[in-house]
Coordinates of C-alpha atoms and ligand atoms in Angstrom, one line a residue:
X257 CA -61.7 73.9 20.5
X258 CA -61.6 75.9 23.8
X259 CA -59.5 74.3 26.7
X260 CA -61.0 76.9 29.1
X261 CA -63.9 76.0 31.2
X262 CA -65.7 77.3 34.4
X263 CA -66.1 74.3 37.0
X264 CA -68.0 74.5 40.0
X265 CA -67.0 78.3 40.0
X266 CA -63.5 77.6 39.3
X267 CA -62.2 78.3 35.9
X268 CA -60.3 75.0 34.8
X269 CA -57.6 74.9 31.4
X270 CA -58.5 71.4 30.7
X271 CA -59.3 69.4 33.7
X272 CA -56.5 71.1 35.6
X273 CA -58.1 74.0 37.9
X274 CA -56.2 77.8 37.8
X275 CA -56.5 78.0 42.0
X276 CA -54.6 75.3 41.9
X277 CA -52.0 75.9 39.6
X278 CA -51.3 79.6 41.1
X279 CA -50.7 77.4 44.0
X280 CA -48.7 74.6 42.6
X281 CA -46.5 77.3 40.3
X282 CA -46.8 80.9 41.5
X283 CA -47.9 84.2 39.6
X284 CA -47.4 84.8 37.1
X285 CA -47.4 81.9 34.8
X286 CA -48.5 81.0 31.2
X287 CA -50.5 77.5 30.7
X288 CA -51.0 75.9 27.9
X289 CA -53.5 73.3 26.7
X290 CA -52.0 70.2 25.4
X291 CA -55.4 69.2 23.4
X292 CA -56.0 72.4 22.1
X293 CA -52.0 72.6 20.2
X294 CA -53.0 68.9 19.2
X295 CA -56.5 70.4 17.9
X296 CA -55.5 73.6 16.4
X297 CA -52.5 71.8 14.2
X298 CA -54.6 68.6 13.5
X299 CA -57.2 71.0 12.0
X300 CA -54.4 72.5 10.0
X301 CA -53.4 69.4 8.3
X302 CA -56.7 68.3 7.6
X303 CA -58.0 71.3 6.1
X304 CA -54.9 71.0 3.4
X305 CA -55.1 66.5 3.3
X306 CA -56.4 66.9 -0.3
X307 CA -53.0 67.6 -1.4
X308 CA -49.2 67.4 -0.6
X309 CA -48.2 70.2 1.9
X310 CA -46.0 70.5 4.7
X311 CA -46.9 73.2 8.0
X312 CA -43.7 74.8 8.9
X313 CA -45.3 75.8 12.0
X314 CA -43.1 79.6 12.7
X315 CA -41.2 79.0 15.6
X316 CA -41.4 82.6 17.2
X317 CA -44.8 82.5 17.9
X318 CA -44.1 80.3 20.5
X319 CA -40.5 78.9 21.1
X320 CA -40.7 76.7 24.0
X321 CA -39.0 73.5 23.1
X322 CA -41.8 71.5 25.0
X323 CA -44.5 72.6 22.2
X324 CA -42.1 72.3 19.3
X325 CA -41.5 68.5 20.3
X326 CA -45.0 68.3 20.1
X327 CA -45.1 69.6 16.8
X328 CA -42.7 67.5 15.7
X329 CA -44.4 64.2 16.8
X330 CA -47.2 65.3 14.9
X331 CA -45.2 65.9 11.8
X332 CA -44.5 69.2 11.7
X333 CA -41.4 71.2 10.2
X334 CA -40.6 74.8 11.0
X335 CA -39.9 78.1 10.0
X336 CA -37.3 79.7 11.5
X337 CA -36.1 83.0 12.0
X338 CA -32.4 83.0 13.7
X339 CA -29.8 80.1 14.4
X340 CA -31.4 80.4 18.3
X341 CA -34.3 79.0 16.9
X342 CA -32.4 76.4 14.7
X343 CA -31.0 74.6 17.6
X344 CA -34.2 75.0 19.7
X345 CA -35.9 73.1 16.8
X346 CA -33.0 70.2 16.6
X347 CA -32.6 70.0 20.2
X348 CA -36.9 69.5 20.2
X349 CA -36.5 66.9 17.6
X350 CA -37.7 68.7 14.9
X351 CA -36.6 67.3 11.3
X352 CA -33.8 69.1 10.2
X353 CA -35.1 68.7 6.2
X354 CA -38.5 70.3 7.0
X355 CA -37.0 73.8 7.8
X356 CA -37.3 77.0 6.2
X357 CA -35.1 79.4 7.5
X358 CA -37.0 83.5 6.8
X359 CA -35.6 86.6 7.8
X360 CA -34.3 89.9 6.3
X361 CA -30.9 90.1 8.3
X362 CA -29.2 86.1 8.4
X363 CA -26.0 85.9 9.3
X364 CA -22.8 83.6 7.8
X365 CA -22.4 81.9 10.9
X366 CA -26.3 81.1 10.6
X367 CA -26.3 79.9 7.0
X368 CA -23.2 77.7 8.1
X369 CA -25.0 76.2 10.6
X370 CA -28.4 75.9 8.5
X371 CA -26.1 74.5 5.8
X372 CA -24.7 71.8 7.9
X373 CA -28.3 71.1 9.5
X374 CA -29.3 70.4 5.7
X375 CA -32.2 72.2 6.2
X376 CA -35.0 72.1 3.5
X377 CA -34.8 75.8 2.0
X378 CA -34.0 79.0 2.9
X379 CA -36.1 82.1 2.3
X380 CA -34.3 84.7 0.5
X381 CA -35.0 88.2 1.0
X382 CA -32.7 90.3 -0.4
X383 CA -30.1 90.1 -3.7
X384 CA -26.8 90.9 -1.2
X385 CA -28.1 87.7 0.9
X386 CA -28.3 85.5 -2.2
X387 CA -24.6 86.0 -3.3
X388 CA -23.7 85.9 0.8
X389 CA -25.6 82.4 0.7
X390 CA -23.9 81.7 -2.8
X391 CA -20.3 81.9 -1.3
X392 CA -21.3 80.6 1.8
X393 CA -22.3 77.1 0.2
X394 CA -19.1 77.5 -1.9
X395 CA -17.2 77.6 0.2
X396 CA -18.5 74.7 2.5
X397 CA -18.9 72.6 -0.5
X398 CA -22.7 72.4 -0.7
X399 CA -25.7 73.7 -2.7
X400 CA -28.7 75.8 -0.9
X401 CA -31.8 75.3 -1.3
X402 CA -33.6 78.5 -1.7
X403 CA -36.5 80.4 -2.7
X404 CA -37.2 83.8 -3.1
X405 CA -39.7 85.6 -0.6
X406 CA -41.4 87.9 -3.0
X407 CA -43.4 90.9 -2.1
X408 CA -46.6 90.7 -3.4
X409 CA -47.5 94.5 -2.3
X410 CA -51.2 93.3 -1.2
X411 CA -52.7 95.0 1.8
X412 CA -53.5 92.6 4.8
X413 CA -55.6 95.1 6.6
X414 CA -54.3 94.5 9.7
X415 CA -52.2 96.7 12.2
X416 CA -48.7 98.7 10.6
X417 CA -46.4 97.2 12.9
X418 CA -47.6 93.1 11.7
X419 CA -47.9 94.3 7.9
X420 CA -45.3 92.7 5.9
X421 CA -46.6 92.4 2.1
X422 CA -46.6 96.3 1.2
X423 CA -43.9 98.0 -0.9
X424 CA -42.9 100.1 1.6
X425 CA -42.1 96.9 4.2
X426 CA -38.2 95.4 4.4
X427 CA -39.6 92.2 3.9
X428 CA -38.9 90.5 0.7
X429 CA -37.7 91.1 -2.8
X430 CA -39.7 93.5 -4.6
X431 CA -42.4 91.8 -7.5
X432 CA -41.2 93.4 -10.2
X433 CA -37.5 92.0 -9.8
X434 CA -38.3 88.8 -9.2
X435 CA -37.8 87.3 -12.2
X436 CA -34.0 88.9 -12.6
X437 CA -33.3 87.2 -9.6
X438 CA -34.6 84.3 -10.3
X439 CA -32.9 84.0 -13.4
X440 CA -29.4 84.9 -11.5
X441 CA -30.2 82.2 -8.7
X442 CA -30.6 80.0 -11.6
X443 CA -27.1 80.4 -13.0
X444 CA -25.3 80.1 -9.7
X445 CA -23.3 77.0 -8.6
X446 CA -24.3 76.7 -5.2
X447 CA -27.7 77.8 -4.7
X448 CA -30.2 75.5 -6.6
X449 CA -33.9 76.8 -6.7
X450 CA -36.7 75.1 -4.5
X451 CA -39.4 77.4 -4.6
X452 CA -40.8 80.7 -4.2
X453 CA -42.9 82.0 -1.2
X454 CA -44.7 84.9 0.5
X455 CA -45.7 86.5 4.0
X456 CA -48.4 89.2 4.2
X457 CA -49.0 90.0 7.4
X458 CA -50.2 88.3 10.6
X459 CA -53.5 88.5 12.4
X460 CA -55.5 88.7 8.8
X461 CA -59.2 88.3 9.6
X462 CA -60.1 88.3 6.1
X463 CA -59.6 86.1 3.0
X464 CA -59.2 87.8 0.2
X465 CA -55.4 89.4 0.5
X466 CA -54.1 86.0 0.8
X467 CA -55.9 85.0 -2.5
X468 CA -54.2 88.0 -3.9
X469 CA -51.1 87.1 -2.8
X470 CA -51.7 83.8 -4.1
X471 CA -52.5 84.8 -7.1
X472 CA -49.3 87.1 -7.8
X473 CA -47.1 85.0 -6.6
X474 CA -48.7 82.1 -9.2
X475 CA -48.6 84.5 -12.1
X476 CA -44.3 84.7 -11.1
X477 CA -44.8 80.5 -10.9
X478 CA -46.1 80.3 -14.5
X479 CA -43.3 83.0 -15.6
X480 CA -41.3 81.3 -14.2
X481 CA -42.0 77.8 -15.7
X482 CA -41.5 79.7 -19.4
X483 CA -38.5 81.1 -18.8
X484 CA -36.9 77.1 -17.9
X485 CA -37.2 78.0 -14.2
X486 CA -39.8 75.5 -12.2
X487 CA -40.5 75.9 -8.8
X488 CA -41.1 72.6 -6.8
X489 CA -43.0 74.4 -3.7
X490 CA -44.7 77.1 -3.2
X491 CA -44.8 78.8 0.3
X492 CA -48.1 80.8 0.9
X493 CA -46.5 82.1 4.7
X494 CA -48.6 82.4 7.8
X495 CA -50.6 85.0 9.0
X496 CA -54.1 83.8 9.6
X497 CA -56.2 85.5 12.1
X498 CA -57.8 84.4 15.8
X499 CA -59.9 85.4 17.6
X500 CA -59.1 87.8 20.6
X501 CA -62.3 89.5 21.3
X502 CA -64.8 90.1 18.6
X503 CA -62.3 89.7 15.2
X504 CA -64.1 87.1 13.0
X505 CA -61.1 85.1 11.1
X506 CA -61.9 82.7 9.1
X507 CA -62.1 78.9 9.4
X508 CA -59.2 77.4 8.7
X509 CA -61.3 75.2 5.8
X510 CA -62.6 78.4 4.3
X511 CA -58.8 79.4 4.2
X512 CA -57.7 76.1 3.1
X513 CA -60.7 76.1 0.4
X514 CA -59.8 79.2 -1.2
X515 CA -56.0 78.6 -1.3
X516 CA -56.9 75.2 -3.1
X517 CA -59.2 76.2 -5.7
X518 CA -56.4 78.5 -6.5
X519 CA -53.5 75.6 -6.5
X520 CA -55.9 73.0 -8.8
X521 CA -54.2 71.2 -11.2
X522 CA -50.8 72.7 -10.1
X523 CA -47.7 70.0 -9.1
X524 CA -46.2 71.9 -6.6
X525 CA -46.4 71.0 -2.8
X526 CA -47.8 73.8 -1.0
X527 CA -46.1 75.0 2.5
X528 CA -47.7 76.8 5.2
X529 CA -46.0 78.6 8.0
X530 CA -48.6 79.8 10.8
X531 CA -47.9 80.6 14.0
X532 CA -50.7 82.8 15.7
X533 CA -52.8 80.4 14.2
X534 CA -51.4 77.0 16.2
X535 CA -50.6 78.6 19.2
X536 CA -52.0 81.7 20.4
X537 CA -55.2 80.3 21.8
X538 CA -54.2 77.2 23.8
X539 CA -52.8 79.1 26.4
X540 CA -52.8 82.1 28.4
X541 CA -51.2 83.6 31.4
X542 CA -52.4 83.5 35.0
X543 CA -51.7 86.6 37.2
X544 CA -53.0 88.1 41.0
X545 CA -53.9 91.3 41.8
X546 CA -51.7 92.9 44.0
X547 CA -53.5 96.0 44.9
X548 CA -57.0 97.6 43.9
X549 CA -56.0 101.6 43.7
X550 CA -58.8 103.9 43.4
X551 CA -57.8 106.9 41.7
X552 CA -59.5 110.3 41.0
X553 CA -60.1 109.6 37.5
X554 CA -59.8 105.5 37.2
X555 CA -60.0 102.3 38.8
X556 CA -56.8 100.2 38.9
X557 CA -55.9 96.8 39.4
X558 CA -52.7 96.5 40.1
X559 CA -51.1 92.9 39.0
X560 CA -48.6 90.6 39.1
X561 CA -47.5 90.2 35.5
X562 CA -46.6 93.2 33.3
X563 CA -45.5 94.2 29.7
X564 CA -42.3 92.3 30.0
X565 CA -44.1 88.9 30.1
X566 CA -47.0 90.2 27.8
X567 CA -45.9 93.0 25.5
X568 CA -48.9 93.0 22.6
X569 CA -50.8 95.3 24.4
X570 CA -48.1 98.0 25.2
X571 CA -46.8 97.4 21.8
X572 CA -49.6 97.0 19.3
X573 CA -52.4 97.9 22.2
X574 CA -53.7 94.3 21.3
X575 CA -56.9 93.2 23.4
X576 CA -56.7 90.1 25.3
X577 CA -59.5 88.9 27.2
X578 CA -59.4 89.1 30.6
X579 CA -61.5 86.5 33.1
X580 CA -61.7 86.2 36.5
X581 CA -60.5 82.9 37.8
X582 CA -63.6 82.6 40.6
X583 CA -67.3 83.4 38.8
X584 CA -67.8 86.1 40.6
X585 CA -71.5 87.6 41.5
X586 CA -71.1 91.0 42.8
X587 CA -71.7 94.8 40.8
X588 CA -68.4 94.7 38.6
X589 CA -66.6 98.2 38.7
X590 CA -64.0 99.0 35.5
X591 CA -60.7 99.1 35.9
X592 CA -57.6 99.5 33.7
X593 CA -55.5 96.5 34.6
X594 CA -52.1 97.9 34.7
X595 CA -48.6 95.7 36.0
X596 CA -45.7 97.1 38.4
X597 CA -43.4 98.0 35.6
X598 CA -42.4 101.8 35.5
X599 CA -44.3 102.8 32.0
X600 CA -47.3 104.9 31.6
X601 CA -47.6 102.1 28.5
X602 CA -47.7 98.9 31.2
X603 CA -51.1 98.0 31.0
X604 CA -52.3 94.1 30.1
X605 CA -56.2 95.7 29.5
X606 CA -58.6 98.9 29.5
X607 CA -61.6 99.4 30.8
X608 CA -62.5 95.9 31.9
X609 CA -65.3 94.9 34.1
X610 CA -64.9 93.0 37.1
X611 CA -65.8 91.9 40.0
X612 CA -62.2 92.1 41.7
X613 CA -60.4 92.1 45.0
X614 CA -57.4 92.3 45.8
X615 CA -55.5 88.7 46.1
X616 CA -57.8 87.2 43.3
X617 CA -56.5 85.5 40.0
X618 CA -56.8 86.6 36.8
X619 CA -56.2 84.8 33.3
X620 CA -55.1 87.1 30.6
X621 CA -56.5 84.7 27.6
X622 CA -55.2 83.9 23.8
X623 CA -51.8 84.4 25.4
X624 CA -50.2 81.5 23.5
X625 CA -49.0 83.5 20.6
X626 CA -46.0 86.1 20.9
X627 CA -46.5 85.9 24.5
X628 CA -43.4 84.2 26.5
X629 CA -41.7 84.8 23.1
X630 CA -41.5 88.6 23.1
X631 CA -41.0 88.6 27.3
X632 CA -37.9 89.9 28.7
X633 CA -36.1 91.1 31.9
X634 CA -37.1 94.9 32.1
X635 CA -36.9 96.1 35.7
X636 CA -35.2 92.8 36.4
X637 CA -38.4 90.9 36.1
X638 CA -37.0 87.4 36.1
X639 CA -39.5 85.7 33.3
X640 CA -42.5 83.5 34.1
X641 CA -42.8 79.9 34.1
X642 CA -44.0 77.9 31.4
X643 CA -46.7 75.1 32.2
X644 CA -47.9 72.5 29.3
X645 CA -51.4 70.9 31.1
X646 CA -52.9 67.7 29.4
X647 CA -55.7 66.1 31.1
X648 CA -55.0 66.5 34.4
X649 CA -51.6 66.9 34.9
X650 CA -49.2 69.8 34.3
X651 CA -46.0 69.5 33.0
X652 CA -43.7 72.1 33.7
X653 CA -41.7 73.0 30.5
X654 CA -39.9 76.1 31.9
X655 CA -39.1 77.0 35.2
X656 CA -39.4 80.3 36.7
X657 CA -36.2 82.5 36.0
X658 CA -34.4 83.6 39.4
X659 CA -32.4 86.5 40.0
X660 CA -29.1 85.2 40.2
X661 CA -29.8 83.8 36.7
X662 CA -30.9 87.5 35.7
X663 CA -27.0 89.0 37.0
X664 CA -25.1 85.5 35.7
X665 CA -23.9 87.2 33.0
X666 CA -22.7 90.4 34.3
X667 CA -19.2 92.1 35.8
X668 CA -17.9 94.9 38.0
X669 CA -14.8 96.0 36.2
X670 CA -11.7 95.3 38.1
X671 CA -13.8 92.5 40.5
Ligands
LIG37 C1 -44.1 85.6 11.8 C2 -44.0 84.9 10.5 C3 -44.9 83.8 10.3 C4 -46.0 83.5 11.3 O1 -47.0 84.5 11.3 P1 -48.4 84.2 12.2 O2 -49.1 85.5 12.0 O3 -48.0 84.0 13.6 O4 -49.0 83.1 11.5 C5 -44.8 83.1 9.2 N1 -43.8 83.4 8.3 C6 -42.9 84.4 8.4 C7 -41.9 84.7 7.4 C8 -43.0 85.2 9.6 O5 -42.2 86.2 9.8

């Protein structure tokens, strides 16, 4: 569904008018759509009803503990990434035994806490992290649940820096040595084996790699299951694509079809850890145009928000869609949309045509994925507010940071 909708000139997130919220909340701010995180995971779960799965939706596409609650009302577990994102879940009500903690780099204090949260398995990635977890649980007394994330060294065709299945990534255990550590996992006294799971890539627009993910990471199940070692789930990660511009990912039934003709007849439950997928567009992030700057070469408009609240583009140069808030009539002129921040690299969008004057709002759209979560304080840009609309009211679910927040933390020695 799209939340986003021109009314009488005005464009509207829901029934809940931009103009209004700039007003109401300042610039910059991110929005999100209420019904369209209902939508996006309802979809989700339909597409896989057929058989018994659990979305873990992955908590660092979108932290805020306002959409995780969400989630969590509407069933949802989570895959985590650090103990931060642990206690966001818990404190959002997330059930503690439909976690899956991922990550290359987890630390003991985090598989203590994880332990005592009973949470439902943890992803292994390395051998050094499954005799870490091994005396961890010792030592407290308890058994992990764990599974190993396997590489499946499949291309996802999408950008480097979001590629995770290939050989030369950190991510995972390498395929061929699964099975050794499996077999080792299987002899230990206080890990006990839950699964076995993958993560390709993120932003996939196509089908096929995750099939042939699928269908390594099967071939291990079966191996597996001769060698006295059953899994009882089988993770198949996140990754799937959305639209930004012109990418044309698939539907999530065509994604859910092809994953279940590859699971028929098999008992395990199936998880499913997108992130992109749920969150990235219900929202986006409202900004005004400070200056129009007419240089030699190029147009600018100069805005309000900047890398720090949105980094994909100076990071990945990811499009995002860029719409004037007023349906404007006019000759558009093209500008690069650039923020304040001191970077040749601070730019939210290239070449875009508008018709633009200075003071005017702009929404920077599909901003619900890795947007507020990858934001931070560079030139001591105190972070933008968080706004969760349904219908038409808006809730706000973070408040704008201030700059004594910003210093809090920090000392002149001696003072
Ligand atoms: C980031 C991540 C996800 C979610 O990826 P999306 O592309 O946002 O769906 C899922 N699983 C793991 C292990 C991840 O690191």
């Amino acid at each position: 569904m799209n939340p986003f909708q021109y009314r009488n000139g005005i464009l509207h997130l829901e029934e809940v008018s931009l103009e209004s919220a700039a007003a109401e909340f300042g610039t910059p701010c991110y929005l999100y759509s209420k019904a369209a995180l209902v939508s996006s995971f309802r979809s989700c779960t339909e597409a896989f009803s057929s058989r018994d799965h659990l979305v873990c939706y992955a908590v660092k596409a979108n932290s805020n503990i306002a959409i995780l609650n969400l989630f969590a009302k509407l069933g949802s577990g989570f895959d985590i990434v650090s103990l931060g994102e642990l206690e966001r879940v818990l404190k959002a009500g997330g059930d503690p035994s439909k976690i899956v903690f991922s990550g290359v780099g987890k630390r003991e204090d985090e598989m203590i806490a994880a332990l005592e949260a009973g949470i439902l398995c943890f992803n292994i990635e390395s051998e050094s992290e499954l005799e870490r977890l091994e005396k961890v649980a010792g030592t407290m007394g308890k058994i992990a649940k764990i599974s190993f994330r396997v590489n499946p060294d499949v291309d996802a065709k999408t950008h480097p820096y979001i590629s995770t299945g290939l050989k030369e990534n950190k991510f995972g255990i390498p395929y061929y040595d699964a099975m050794r550590l499996y077999t080792k996992a299987s002899k230990m006294e206080h890990v006990s084996i839950a699964g076995i799971d993958c993560h390709i890539g993120s932003q996939l627009t196509e089908i096929p790699p995750f099939v042939e993910a699928l269908e390594k990471i099967l071939f291990l199940v079966d191996e597996l299951a001769r060698e006295g070692i059953p899994v009882s789930h089988i993770d198949v990660g996140g990754g799937l694509g959305i639209r930004y511009r012109d990418e044309n990912p698939p539907e999530i039934t065509d994604y859910a079809k092809a994953l279940l003709e590859k699971l028929e007849g098999r008992p395990q439950k199936l998880l499913l850890e997108p992130g992109r997928f749920l969150v990235g567009n219900a929202g986006l992030l409202l900004t005004r145009i400070e200056y129009l700057k007419h240089g030699e070469q190029k147009n600018f408009a100069i805005v309000d928000c900047a890398m720090n609240d949105l980094m994909r583009p100076s990071l990945y140069d990811a499009y995002h869609e860029i719409a004037t808030i007023r349906e404007e009539n006019g000759e558009p002129v093209v500008f690069e949309i650039v923020g304040p921040v001191c970077e040749t690299g601070d730019f939210l969008g290239h070449e875009r045509k508008l018709v633009a004057r200075e003071g005017d709002l702009l929404a920077i759209l599909s901003a619900g994925a890795y947007g507020m979560s990858m934001s931070s304080n560079y030139n001591s840009r105190p972070r933008a507010p968080e706004i969760l609309v349904d219908g038409n009211k808006c809730h706000l679910v973070r408040e704008r940071e201030n700059l004594s927040q910003l210093m809090a933390l920090e000392k002149i020695p001696g003072k």
